[in-house]
C-alpha positions as a printed Julia matrix, in Angstrom:
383×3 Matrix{Float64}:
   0.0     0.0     0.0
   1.47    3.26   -1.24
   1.02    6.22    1.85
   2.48    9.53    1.79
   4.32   10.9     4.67
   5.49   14.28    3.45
   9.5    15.32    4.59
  11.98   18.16    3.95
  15.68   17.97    3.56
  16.79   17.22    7.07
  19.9    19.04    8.22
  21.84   16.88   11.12
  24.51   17.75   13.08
  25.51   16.47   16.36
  25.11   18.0    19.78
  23.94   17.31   23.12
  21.17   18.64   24.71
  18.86   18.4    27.18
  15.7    18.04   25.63
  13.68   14.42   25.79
  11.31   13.43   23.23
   8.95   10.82   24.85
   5.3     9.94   24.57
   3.34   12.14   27.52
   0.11    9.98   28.85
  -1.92   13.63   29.55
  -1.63   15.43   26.67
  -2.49   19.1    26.27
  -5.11   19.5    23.76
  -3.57   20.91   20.56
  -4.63   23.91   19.07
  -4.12   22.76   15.45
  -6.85   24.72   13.49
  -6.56   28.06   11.88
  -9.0    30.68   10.45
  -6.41   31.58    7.12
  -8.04   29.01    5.14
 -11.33   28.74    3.66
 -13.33   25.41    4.25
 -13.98   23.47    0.62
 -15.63   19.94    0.0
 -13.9    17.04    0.35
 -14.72   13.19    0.11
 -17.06   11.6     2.86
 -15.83    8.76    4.62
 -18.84    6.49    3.19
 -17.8     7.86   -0.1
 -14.32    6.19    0.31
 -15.97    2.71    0.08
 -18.9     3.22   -1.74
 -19.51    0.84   -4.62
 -21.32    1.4    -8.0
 -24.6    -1.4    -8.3
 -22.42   -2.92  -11.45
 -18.76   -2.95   -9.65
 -20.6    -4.76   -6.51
 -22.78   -7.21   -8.96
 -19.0    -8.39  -10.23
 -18.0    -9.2    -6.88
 -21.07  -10.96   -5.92
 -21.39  -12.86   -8.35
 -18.02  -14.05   -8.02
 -18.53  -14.65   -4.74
 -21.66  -16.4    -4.3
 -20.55  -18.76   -7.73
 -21.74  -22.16   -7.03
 -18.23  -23.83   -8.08
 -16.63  -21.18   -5.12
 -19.12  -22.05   -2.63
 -16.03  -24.96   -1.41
 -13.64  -22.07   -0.51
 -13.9   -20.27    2.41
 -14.96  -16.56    2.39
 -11.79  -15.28    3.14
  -9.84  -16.77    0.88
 -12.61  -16.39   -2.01
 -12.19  -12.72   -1.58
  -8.68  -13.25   -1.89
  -8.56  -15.51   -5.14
 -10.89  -12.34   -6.37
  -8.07   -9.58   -5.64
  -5.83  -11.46   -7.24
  -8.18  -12.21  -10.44
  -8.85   -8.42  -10.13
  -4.64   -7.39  -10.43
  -4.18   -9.32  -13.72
  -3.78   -6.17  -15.76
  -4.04   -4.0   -12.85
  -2.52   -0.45  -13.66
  -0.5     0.8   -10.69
  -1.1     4.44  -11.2
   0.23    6.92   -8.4
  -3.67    8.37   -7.8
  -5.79    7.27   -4.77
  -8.95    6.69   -5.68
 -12.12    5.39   -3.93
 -13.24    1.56   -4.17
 -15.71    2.63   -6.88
 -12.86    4.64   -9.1
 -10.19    1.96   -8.58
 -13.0    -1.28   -9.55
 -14.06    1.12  -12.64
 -10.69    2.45  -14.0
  -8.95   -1.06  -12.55
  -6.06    1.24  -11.67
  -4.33    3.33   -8.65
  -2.25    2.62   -6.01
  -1.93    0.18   -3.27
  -3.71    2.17   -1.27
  -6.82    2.22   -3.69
  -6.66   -1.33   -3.72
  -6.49   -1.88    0.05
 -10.16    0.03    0.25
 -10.96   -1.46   -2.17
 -10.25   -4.64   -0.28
 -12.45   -2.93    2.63
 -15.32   -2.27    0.49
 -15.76   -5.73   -0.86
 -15.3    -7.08    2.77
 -17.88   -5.16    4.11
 -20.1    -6.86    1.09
 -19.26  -10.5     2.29
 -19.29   -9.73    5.78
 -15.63   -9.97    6.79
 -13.47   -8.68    9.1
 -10.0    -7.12    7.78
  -7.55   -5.83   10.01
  -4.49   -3.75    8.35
  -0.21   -4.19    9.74
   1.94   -1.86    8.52
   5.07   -3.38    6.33
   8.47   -2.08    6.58
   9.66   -2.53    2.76
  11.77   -0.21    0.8
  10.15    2.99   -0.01
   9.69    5.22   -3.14
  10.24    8.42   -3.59
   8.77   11.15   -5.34
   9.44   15.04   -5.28
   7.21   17.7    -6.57
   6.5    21.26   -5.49
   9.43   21.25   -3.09
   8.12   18.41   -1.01
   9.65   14.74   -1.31
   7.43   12.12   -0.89
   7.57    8.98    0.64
   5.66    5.61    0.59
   4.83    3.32    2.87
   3.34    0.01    2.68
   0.1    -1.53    4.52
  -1.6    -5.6     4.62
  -4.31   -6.38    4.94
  -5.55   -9.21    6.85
  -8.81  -10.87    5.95
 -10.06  -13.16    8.74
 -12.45  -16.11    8.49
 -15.9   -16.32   10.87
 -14.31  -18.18   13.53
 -15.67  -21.72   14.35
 -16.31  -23.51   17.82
 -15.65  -27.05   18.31
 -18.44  -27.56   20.46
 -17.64  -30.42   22.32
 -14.0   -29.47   23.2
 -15.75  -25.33   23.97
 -12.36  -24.15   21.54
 -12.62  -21.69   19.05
 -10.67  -21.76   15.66
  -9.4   -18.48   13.77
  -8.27  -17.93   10.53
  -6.94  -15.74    8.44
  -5.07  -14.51    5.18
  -3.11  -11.99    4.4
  -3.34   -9.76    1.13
   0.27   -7.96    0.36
  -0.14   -5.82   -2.88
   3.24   -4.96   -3.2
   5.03   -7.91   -1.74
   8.59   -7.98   -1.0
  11.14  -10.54    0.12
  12.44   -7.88    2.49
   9.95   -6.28    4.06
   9.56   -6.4     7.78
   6.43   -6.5     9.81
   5.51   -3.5    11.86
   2.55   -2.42   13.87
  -1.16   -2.88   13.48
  -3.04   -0.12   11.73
  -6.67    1.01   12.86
  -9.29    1.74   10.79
  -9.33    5.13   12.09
  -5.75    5.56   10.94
  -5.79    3.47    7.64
  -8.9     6.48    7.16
  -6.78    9.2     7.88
  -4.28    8.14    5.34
  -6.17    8.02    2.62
  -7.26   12.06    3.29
  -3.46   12.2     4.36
  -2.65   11.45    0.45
  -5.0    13.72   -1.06
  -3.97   16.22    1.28
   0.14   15.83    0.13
  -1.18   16.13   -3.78
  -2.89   19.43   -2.85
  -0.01   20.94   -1.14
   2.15   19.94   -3.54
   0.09   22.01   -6.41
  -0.3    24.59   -3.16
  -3.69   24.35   -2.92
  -3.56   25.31    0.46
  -7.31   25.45    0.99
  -8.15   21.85   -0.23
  -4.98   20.72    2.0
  -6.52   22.09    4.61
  -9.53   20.64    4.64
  -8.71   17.68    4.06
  -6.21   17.41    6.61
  -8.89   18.53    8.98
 -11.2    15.09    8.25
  -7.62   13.32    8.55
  -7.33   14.92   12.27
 -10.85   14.51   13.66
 -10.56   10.75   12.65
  -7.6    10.13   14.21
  -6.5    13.28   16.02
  -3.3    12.32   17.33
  -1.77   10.96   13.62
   1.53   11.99   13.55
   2.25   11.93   10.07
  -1.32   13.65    9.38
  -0.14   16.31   11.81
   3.72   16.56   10.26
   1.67   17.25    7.09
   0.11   20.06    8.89
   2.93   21.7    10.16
   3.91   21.44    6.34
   1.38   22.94    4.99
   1.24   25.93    7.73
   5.08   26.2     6.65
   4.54   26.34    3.47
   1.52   28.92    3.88
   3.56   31.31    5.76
   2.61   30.68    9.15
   5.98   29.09   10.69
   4.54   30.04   13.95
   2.01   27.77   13.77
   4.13   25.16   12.03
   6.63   25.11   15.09
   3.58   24.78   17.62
   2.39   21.37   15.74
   6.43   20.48   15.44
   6.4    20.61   19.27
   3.52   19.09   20.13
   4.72   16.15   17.69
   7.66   16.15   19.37
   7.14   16.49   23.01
   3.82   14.67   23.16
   3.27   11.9    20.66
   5.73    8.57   19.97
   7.59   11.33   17.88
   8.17   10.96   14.3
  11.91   10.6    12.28
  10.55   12.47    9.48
   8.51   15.57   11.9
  11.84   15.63   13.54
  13.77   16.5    10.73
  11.6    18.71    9.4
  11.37   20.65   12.98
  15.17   20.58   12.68
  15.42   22.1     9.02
  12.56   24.82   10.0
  14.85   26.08   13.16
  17.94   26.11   10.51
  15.93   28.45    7.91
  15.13   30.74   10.82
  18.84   30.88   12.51
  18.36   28.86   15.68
  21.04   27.09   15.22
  21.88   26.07   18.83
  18.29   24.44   19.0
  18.42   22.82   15.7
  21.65   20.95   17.16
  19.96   19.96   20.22
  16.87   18.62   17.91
  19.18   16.96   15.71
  21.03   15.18   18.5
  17.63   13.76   19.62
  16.98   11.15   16.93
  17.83    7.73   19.52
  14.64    9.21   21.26
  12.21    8.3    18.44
  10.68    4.85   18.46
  10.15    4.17   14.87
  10.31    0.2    13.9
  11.1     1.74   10.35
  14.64    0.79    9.07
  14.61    2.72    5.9
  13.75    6.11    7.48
  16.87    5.51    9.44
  18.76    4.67    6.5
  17.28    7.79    5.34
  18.41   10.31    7.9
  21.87    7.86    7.53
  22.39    9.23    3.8
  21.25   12.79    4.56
  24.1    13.19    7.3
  26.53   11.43    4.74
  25.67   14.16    2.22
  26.28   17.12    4.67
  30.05   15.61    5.74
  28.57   14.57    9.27
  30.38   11.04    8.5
  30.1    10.31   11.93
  26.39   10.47   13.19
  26.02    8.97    9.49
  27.96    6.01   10.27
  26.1     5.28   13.67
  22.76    5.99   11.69
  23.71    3.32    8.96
  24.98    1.09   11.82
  21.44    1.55   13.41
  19.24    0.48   10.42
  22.01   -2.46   10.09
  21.0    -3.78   13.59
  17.49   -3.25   12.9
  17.93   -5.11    9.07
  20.96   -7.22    9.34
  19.47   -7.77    5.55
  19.93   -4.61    4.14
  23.06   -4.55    1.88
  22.52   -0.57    1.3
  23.42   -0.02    5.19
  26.39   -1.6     5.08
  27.38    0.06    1.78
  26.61    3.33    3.63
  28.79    2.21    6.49
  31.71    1.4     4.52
  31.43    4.51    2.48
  31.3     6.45    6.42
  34.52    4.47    7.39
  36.14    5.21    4.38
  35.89    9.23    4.84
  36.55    8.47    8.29
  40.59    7.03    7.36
  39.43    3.31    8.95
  40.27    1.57    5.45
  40.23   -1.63    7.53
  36.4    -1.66    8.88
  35.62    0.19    5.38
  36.73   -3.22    3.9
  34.82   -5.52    6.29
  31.32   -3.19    5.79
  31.62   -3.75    1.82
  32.38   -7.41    1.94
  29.58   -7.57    3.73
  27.53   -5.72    1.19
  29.12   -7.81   -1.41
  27.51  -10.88    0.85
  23.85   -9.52    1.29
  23.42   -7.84   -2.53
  19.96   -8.54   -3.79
  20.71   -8.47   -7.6
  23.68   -9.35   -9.81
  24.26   -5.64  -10.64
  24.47   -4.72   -7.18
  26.92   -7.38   -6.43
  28.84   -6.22   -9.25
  29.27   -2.44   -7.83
  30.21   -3.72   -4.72
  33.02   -5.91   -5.75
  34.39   -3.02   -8.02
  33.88   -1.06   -4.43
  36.04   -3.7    -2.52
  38.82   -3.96   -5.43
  39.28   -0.14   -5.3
  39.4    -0.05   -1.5
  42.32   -2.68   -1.66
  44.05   -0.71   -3.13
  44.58    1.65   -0.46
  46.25   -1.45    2.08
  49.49   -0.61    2.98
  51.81   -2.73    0.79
């Protein structure tokens, strides 16, 4: 499932501080809403799921087949999603369940409410776990996007042996964008999965800085699920973006001083106190990153490559070395790391980080730049 978190350029340096970034159990209420914008129609939530007569007759009749009437319901709405993808046109757009069945397009997110919409037909309960794959990025209007990936689960009724008084559960799980490396990360509510698909619309409009759309669509995004992060990053965004850093810097601490915190609010907080000359408190914010709990290894990797690019070789090598713990799999963390040792003068651990990237490649070509990367660093052993 493709969903937007919106990020700036993160600047990083290092420097202690004393300020703790830690989830607060009473939380002041957050004064998030503004009068600069004016209020325009956006999607209901019913509309999200709604179905056409014709699109829901397809499933139906699918479903209710006599010659599928053997499978169970979960796994019958599963053989139909994957029927459904032959030919499937994986578009960037989010569309509704109706849009997405009609055009038989969008992205994974489309297809995940989809999903929901012809669950709620048969009856079934879907739960959604968020997937820690490798992300895609896309930059337009200034902003960088960033996607992330969603399951879904479909779960069978459950079934009671009656004599033993045990009940059975099962369940399958729909991936549309599998990937051998993805790691599992925390369940998704349905208030949340909600909020991300007015989350995405929301990044398109600021993107084309249509500021009042954003807006209110952000706003449906917050009264589902008020204490989003990544809906609220979005919103210190767009207030950025708008003009009103004020307000922007209000949302960034709240985020940060109040929530599980967010790598990718952080940095932005950190590149917004840069562009205004607070320097000393950008350092303190940017030494702060071990305080965020994010299960994520590729925002990690991330910030790892953004310190690499501003000469911080150091906090970029213990960022690398970070997502490396976190994904012992990831051959582009241990690249990083030897490339960090190597402008650090420690030719010896530079060599031991790219053999190991050399190990874990993923594809021929990749193995192939890392070996030319080894042979090179050879070179600089002391005869």
């Amino acid at each position: 499932m493709v969903v937007f978190r919106l990020v700036l350029v993160a600047l990083i340096t290092g420097c202690a501080g004393p300020v703790k970034l830690s989830t607060v159990k009473e939380s002041p209420e957050l004064n998030w809403e503004s009068d600069t914008f004016s209020s325009v129609n956006v999607p209901s939530v019913e509309s999200i799921f709604y179905l056409s007569d014709d699109n829901k007759q397809k499933f139906l009749d699918y479903f209710h087949a006599p010659e599928n009437q053997e499978v169970q319901g979960h796994k019958r709405l599963s053989n139909f999603i994957a029927l459904f993808l032959n030919g499937f046109s994986y578009k960037g757009e989010t569309y509704n369940a109706d849009l997405a069945s009609t055009e038989h397009a969008g992205n994974c997110l489309s297809l995940a409410i989809l999903t929901k919409a012809y669950a709620l037909l048969a009856d079934l309960k879907i739960e959604y776990r968020r997937v820690n794959s490798a992300p895609m990025y896309a930059k337009k209007g200034g902003l960088i996007t960033i996607s992330s990936h969603v399951q879904t689960h479909v779960h069978a009724p459950k079934k009671q042996n009656i004599e033993k008084g045990h009940f059975y559960f099962s369940k399958i799980v729909i991936d549309y964008f599998p990937s051998g490396r993805g790691m599992l990360g925390d369940a998704v509510s349905f208030d949340d999965f909600i909020s991300m698909y007015y989350q995405n619309l929301a990044a398109i409009e600021l993107a084309n800085k249509n500021y009042d759309k954003a807006y209110s669509l952000l706003t449906v995004a917050i009264e589902r699920s008020p204490n989003n992060v990544e809906t609220l990053n979005t919103l210190a965004v767009l207030y950025k973006k708008s003009g009103n850093v004020a307000k922007a810097d209000s949302i960034y601490q709240y985020i940060l001083n109040h929530t599980q915190g967010s790598v990718s609010a952080l940095s932005n907080y950190v590149l917004l106190l840069k562009q205004q000359g607070r320097d000393n408190e950008a350092r303190v914010y940017a030494s702060r990153y071990s305080e965020i709990e994010d299960d994520n290894p590729y925002r990690w990797y991330n910030l790892a490559n953004q310190a690499y690019s501003l000469q911080n070789y150091q906090q970029a090598l213990d960022l690398f070395a970070k997502t490396s713990k976190m994904a012992p799999y990831l051959h582009e963390s241990f690249f990083g790391q030897a490339r960090a040792y190597f402008q650090l003068g420690d030719i010896s651990k530079a060599k031991l980080a790219m053999k190991k990237a050399v190990e874990l490649a993923y594809t021929p070509n990749e193995e192939k730049l890392y070996s030319a990367k080894l042979h090179t660093l050879k070179a600089y052993e002391q005869p």
